[in-house]
PDB file of C-alpha atoms in Angstrom:
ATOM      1  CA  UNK A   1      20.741 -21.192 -29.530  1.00 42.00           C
ATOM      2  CA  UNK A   2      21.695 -24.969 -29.879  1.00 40.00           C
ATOM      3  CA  UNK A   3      19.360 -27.605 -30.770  1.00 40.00           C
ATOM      4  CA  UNK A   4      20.051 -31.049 -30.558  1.00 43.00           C
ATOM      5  CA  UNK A   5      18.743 -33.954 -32.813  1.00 41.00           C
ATOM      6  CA  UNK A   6      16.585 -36.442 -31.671  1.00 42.00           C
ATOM      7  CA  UNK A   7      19.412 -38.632 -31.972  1.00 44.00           C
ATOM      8  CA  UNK A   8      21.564 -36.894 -29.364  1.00 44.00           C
ATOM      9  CA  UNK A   9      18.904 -36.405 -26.690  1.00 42.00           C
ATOM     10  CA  UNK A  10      19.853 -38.266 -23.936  1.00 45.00           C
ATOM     11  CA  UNK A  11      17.249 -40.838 -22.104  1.00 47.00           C
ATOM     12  CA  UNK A  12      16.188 -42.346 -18.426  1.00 47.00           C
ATOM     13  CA  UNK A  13      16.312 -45.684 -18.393  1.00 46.00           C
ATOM     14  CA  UNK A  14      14.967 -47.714 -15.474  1.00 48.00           C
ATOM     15  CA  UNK A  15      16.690 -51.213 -14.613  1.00 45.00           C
ATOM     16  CA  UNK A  16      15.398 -52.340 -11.015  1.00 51.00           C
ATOM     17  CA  UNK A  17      15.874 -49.554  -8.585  1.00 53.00           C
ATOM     18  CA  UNK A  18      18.064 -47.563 -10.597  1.00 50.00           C
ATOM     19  CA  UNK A  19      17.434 -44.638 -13.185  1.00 51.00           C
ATOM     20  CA  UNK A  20      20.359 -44.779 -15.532  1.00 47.00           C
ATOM     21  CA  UNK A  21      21.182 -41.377 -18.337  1.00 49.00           C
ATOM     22  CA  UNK A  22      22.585 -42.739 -21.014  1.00 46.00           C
ATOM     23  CA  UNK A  23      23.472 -40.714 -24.429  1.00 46.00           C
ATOM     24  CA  UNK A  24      21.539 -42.295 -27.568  1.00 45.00           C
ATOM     25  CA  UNK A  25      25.104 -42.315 -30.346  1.00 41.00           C
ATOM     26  CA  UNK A  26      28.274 -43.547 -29.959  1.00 43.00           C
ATOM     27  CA  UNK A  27      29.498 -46.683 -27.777  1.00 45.00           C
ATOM     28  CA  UNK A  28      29.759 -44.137 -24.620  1.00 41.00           C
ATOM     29  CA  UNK A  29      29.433 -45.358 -20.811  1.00 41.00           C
ATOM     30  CA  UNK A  30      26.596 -43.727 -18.925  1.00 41.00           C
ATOM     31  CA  UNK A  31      27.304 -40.623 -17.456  1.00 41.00           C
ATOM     32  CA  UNK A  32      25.312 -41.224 -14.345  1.00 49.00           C
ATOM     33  CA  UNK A  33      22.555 -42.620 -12.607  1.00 61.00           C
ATOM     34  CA  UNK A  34      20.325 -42.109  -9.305  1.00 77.00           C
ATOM     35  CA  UNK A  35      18.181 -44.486  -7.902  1.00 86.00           C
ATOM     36  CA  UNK A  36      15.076 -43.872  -6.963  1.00 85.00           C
ATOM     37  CA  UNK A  37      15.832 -43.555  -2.979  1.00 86.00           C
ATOM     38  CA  UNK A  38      18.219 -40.575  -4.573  1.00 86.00           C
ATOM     39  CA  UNK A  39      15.731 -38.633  -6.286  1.00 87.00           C
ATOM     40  CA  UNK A  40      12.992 -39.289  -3.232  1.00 87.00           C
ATOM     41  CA  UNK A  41      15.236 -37.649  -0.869  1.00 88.00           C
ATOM     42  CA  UNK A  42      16.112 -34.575  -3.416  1.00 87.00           C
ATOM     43  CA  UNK A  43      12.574 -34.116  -4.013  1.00 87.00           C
ATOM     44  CA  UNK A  44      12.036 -34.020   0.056  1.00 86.00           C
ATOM     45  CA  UNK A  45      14.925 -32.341   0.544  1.00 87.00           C
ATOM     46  CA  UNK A  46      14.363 -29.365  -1.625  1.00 85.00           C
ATOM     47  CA  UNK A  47      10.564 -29.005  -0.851  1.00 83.00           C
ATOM     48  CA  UNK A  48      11.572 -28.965   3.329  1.00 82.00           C
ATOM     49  CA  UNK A  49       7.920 -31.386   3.357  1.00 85.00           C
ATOM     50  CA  UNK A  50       6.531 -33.325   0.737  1.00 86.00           C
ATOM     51  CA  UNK A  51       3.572 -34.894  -0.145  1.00 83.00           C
ATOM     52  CA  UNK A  52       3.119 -38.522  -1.376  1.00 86.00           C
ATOM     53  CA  UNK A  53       1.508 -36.753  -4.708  1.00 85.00           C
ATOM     54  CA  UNK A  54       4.548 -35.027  -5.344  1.00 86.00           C
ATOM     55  CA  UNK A  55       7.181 -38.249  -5.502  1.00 86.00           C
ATOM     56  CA  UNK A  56       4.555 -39.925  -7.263  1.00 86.00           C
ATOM     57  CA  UNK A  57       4.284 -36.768 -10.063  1.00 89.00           C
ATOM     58  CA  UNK A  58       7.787 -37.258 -10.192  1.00 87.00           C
ATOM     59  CA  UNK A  59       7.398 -40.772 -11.577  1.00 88.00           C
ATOM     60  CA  UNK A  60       8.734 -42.299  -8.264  1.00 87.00           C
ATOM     61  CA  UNK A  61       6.937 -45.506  -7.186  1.00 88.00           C
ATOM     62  CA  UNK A  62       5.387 -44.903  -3.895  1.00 85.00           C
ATOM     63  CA  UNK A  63       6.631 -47.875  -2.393  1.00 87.00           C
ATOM     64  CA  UNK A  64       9.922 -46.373  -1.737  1.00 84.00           C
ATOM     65  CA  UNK A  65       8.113 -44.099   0.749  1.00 85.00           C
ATOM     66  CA  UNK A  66       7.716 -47.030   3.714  1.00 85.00           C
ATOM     67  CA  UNK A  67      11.073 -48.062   2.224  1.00 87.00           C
ATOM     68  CA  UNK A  68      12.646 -44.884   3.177  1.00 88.00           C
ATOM     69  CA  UNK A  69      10.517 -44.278   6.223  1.00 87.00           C
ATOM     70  CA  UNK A  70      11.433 -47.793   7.866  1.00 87.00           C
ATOM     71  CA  UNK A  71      14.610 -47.231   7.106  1.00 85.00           C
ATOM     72  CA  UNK A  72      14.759 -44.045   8.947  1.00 88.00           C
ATOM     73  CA  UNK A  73      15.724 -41.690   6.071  1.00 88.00           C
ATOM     74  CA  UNK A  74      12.418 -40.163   5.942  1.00 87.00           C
ATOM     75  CA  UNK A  75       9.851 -39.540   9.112  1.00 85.00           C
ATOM     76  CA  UNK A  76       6.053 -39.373   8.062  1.00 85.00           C
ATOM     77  CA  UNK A  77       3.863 -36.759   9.909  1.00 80.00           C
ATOM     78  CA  UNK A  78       0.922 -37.139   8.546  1.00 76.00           C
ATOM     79  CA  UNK A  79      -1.072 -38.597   6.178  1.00 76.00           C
ATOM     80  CA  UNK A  80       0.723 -38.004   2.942  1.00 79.00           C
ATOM     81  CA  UNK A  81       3.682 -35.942   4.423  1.00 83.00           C
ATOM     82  CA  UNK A  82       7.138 -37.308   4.573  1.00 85.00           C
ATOM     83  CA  UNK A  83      10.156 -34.932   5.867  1.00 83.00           C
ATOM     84  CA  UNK A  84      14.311 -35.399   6.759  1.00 86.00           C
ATOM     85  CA  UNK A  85      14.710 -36.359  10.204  1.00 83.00           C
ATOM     86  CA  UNK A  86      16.824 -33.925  10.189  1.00 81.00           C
ATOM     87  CA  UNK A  87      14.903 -31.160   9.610  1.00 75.00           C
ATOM     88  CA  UNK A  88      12.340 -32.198  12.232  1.00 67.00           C
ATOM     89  CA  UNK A  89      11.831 -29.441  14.567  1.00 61.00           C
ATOM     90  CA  UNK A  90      14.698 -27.415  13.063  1.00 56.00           C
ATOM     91  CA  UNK A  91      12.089 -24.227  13.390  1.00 54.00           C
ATOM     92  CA  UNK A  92       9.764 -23.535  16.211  1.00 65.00           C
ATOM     93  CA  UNK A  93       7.097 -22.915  13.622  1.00 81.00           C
ATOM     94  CA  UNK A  94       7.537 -26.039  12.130  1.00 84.00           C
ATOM     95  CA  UNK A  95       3.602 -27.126  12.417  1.00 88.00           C
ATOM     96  CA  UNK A  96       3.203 -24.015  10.053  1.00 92.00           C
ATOM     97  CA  UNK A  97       5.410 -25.552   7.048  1.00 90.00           C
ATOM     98  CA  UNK A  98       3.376 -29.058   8.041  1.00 88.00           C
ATOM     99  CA  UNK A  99      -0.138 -26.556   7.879  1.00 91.00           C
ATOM    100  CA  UNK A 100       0.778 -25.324   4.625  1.00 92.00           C
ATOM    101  CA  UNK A 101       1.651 -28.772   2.836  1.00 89.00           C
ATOM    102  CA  UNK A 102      -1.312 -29.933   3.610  1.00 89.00           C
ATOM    103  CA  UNK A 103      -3.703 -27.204   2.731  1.00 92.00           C
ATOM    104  CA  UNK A 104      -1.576 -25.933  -0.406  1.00 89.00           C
ATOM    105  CA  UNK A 105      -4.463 -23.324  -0.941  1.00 93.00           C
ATOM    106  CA  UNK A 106      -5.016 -21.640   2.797  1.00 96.00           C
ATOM    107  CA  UNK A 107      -3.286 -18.609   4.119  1.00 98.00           C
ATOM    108  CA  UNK A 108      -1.701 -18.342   7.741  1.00 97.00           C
ATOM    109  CA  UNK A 109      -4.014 -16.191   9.436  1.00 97.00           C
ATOM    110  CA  UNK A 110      -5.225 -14.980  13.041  1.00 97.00           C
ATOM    111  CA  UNK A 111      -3.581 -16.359  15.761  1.00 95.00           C
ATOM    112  CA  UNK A 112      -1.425 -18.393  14.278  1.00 95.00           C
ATOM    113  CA  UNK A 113      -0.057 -15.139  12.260  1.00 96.00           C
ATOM    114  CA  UNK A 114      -0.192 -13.045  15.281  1.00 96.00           C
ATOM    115  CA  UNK A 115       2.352 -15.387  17.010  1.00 91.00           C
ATOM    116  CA  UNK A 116       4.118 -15.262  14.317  1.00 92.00           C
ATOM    117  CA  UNK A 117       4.405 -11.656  14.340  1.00 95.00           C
ATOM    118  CA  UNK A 118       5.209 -11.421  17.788  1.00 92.00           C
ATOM    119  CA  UNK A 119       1.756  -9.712  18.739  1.00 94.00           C
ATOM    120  CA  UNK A 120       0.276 -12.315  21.067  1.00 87.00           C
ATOM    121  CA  UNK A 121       1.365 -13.681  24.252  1.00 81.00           C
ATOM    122  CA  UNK A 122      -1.267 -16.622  23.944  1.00 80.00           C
ATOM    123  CA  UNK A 123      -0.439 -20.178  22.642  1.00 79.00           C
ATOM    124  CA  UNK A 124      -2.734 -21.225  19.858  1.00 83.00           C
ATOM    125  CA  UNK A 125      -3.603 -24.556  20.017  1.00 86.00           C
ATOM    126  CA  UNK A 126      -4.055 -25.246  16.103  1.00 90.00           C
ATOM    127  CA  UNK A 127      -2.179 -23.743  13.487  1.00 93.00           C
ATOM    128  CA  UNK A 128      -5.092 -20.909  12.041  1.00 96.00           C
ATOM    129  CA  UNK A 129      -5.911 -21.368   8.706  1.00 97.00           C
ATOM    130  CA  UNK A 130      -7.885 -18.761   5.492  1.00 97.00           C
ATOM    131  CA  UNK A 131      -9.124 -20.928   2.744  1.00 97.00           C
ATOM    132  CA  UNK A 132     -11.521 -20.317  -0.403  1.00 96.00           C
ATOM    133  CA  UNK A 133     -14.704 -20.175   0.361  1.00 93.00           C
ATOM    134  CA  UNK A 134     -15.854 -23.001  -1.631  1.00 90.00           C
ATOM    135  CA  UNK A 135     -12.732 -25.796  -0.866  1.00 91.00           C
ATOM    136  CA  UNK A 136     -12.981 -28.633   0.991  1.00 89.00           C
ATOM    137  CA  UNK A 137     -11.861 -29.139   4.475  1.00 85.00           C
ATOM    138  CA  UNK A 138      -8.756 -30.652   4.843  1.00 82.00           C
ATOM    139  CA  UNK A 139      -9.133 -33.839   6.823  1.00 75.00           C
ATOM    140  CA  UNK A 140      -8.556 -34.673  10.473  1.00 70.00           C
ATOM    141  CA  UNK A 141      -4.866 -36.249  10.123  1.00 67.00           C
ATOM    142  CA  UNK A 142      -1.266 -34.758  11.541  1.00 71.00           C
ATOM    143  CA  UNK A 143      -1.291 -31.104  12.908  1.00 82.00           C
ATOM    144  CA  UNK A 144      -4.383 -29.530  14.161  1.00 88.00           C
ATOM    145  CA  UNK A 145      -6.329 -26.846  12.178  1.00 92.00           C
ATOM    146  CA  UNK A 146      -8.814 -24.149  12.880  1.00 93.00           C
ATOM    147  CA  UNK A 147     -10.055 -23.247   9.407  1.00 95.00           C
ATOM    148  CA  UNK A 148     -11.897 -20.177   8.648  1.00 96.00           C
ATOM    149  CA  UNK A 149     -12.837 -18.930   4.965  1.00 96.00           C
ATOM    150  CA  UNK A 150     -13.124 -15.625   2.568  1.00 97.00           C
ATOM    151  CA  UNK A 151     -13.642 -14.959  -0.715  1.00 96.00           C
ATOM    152  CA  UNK A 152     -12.145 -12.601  -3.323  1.00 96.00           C
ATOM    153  CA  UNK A 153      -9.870  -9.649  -1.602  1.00 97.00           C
ATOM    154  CA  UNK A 154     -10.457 -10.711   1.869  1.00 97.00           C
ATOM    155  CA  UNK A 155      -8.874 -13.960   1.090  1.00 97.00           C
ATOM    156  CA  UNK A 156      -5.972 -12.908  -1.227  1.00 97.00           C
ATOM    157  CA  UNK A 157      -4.993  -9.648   0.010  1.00 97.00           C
ATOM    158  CA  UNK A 158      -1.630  -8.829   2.720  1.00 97.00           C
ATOM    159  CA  UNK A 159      -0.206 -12.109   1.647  1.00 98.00           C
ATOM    160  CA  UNK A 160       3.175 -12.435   2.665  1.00 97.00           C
ATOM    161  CA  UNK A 161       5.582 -15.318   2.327  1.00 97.00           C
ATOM    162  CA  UNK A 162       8.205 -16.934   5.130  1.00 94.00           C
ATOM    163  CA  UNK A 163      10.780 -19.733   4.927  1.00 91.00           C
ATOM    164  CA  UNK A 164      10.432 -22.511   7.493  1.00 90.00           C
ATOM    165  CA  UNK A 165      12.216 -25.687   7.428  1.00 86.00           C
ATOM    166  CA  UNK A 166      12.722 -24.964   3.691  1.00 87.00           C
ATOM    167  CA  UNK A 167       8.993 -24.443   3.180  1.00 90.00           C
ATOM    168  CA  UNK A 168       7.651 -21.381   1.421  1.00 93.00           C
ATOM    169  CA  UNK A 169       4.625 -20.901   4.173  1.00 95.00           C
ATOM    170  CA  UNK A 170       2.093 -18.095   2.771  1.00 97.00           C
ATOM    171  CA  UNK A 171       0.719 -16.157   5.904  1.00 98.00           C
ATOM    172  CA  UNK A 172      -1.223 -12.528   6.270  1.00 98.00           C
ATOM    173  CA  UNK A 173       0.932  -9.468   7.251  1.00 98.00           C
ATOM    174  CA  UNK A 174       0.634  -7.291  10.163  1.00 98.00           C
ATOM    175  CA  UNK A 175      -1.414  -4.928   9.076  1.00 98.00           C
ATOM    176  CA  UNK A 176      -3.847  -7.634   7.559  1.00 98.00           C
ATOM    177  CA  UNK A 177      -3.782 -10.094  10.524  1.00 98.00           C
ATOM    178  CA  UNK A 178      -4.847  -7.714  12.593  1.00 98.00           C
ATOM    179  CA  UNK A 179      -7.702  -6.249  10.523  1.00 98.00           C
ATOM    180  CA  UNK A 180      -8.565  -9.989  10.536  1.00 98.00           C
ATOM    181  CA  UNK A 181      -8.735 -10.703  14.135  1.00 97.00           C
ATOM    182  CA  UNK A 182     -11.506  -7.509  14.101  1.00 97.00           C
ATOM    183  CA  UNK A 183     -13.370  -9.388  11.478  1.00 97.00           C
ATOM    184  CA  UNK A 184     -13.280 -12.742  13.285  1.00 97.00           C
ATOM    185  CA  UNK A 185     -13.569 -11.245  16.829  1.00 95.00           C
ATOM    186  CA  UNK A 186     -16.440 -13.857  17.846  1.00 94.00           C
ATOM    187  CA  UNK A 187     -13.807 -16.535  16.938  1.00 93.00           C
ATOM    188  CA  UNK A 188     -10.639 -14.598  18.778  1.00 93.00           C
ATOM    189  CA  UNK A 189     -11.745 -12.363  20.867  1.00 93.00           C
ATOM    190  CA  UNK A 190     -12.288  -8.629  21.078  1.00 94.00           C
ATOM    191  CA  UNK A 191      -9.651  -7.974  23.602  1.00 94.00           C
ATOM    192  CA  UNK A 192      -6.872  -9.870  21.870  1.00 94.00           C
ATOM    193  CA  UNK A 193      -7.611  -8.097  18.156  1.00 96.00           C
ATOM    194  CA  UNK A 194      -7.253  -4.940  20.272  1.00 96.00           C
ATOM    195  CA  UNK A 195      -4.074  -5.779  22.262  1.00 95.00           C
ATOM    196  CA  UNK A 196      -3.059  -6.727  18.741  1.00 96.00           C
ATOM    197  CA  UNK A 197      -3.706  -3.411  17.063  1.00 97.00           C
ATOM    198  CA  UNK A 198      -2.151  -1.809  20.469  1.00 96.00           C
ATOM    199  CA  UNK A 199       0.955  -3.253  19.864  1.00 95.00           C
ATOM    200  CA  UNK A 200       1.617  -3.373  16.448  1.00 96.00           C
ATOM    201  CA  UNK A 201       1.324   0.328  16.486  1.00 96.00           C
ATOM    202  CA  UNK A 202       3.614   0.815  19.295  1.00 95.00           C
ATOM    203  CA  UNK A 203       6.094  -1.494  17.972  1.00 95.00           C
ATOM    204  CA  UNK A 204       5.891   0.458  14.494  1.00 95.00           C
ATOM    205  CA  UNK A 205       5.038  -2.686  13.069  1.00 96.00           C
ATOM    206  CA  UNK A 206       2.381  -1.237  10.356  1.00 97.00           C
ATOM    207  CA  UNK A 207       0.752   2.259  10.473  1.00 97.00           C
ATOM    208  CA  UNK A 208      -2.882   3.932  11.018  1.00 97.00           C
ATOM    209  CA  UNK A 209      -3.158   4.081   6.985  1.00 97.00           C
ATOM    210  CA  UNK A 210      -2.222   0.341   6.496  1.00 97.00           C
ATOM    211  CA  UNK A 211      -4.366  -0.934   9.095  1.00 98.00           C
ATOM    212  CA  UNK A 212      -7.171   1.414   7.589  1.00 97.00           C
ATOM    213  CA  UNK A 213      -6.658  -0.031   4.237  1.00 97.00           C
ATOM    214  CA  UNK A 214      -7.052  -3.766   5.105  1.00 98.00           C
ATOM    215  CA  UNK A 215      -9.895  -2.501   8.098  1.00 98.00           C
ATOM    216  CA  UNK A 216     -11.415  -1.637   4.361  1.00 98.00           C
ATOM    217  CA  UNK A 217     -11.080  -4.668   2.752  1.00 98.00           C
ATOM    218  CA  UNK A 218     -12.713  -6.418   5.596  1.00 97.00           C
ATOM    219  CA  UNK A 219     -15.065  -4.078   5.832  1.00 97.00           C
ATOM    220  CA  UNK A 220     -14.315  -3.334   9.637  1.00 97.00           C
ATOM    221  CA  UNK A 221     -13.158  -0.015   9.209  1.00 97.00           C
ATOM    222  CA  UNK A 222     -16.228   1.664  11.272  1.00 97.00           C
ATOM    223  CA  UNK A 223     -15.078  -0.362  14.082  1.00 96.00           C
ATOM    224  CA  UNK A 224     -11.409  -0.225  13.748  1.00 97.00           C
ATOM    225  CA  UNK A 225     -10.975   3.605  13.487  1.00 97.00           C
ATOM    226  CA  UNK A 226     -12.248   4.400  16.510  1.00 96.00           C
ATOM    227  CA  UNK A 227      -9.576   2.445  18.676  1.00 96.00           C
ATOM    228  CA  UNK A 228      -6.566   3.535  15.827  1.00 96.00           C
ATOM    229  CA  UNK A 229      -7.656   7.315  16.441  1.00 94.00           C
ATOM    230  CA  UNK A 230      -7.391   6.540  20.296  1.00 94.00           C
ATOM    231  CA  UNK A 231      -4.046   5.140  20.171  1.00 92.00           C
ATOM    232  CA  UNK A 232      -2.213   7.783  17.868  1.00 84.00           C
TER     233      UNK A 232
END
């Protein structure tokens, strides 16, 4: 491995608007620089959304966000999230990447994951959100939310992960979703957690012994056996 001396390490420099890299011996020219609108669009760029925290971790000032948003290069969607025109509704689960941005700790869950899946017919009107127990409720600002919460297993369990709009959206599986809806029927309904469990058996989407397990974890395996033995 090589190490270098303090002395060749290069540094950022900031003049104005620009961030210059420039090598610390020798009478050398810099070897590049980015401006701050540069690194602002990377940073949005590579996270699909961003959040104002995030330019402003990456020591950008957070000015350059109504800079870049009157300018047109970004488009804000919410309180604190800026995307690429671009990129605007490039998926047709786009409110899903704007859902998880702003609740970085909730899961995907219900009938928002059951669309997802392809086991509903019905339209949710709020992206369905699992969050810890003891957070805080995100506030009202951008896409709508139906929040409910768990603790321990129930809430980290049958996570899976999806790609929208260059967002890494967590979200419950099959198998887990549907457990869910049983758990939650008072909030979804009875006969949609059933048409759910119908159809992602039919579909071979999950099996009787995954469903069990997560009808376990939710401790709704008394009522979900019943309707899995029945449709075997």
């Amino acid at each position: 491995m090589k190490y270098m001396t303090s002395g060749q390490i290069p540094q950022l420099l900031s003049f104005g608007d620009n961030l210059y890299c420039l090598p610390t011996i020798g009478n050398i020219m810099p070897e590049r620089h980015m401006t701050y609108r540069d690194l602002a669009l990377n940073l949005v760029r590579k996270r699909g959304i961003a959040r104002a925290r995030d330019l402003k971790a990456a020591g950008i000032p957070l000015v350059y966000l109504k800079r870049l948003t009157d300018a047109g290069d970004l488009v804000r969607l919410g309180r604190g999230l800026y995307q690429t025109p671009d990129r605007m509704g490039e998926d047709i689960a786009h409110d899903l990447a704007e859902a998880a941005r702003r609740v970085p700790n909730g899961v995907v869950s219900l009938l928002s994951a059951l669309r997802c899946h392809e086991l509903t017919t019905q339209l949710p009107h709020a992206v369905w959100m699992t969050i810890p127990h003891k957070a805080r409720s995100p506030g009202p600002s951008g896409v709508r939310l139906e929040i409910v919460r768990a603790t321990g297993e129930t809430l980290t369990a049958g996570v899976e992960y999806i790609d929208v709009e260059g967002v890494k959206v967590p979200i419950y599986g099959v198998a887990k979703t549907v457990a869910d809806c049983f758990k939650h029927r008072r909030h979804v309904g009875e006969d949609v957690a059933i048409e759910a469990l119908r159809d992602a058996l039919h579909q071979c989407k999950t099996t009787p012994s995954e469903l069990m397990k997560f009808a376990a974890v939710d401790r709704v395996a008394a009522r979900m056996a019943p309707y899995i033995k029945a449709m075997q």
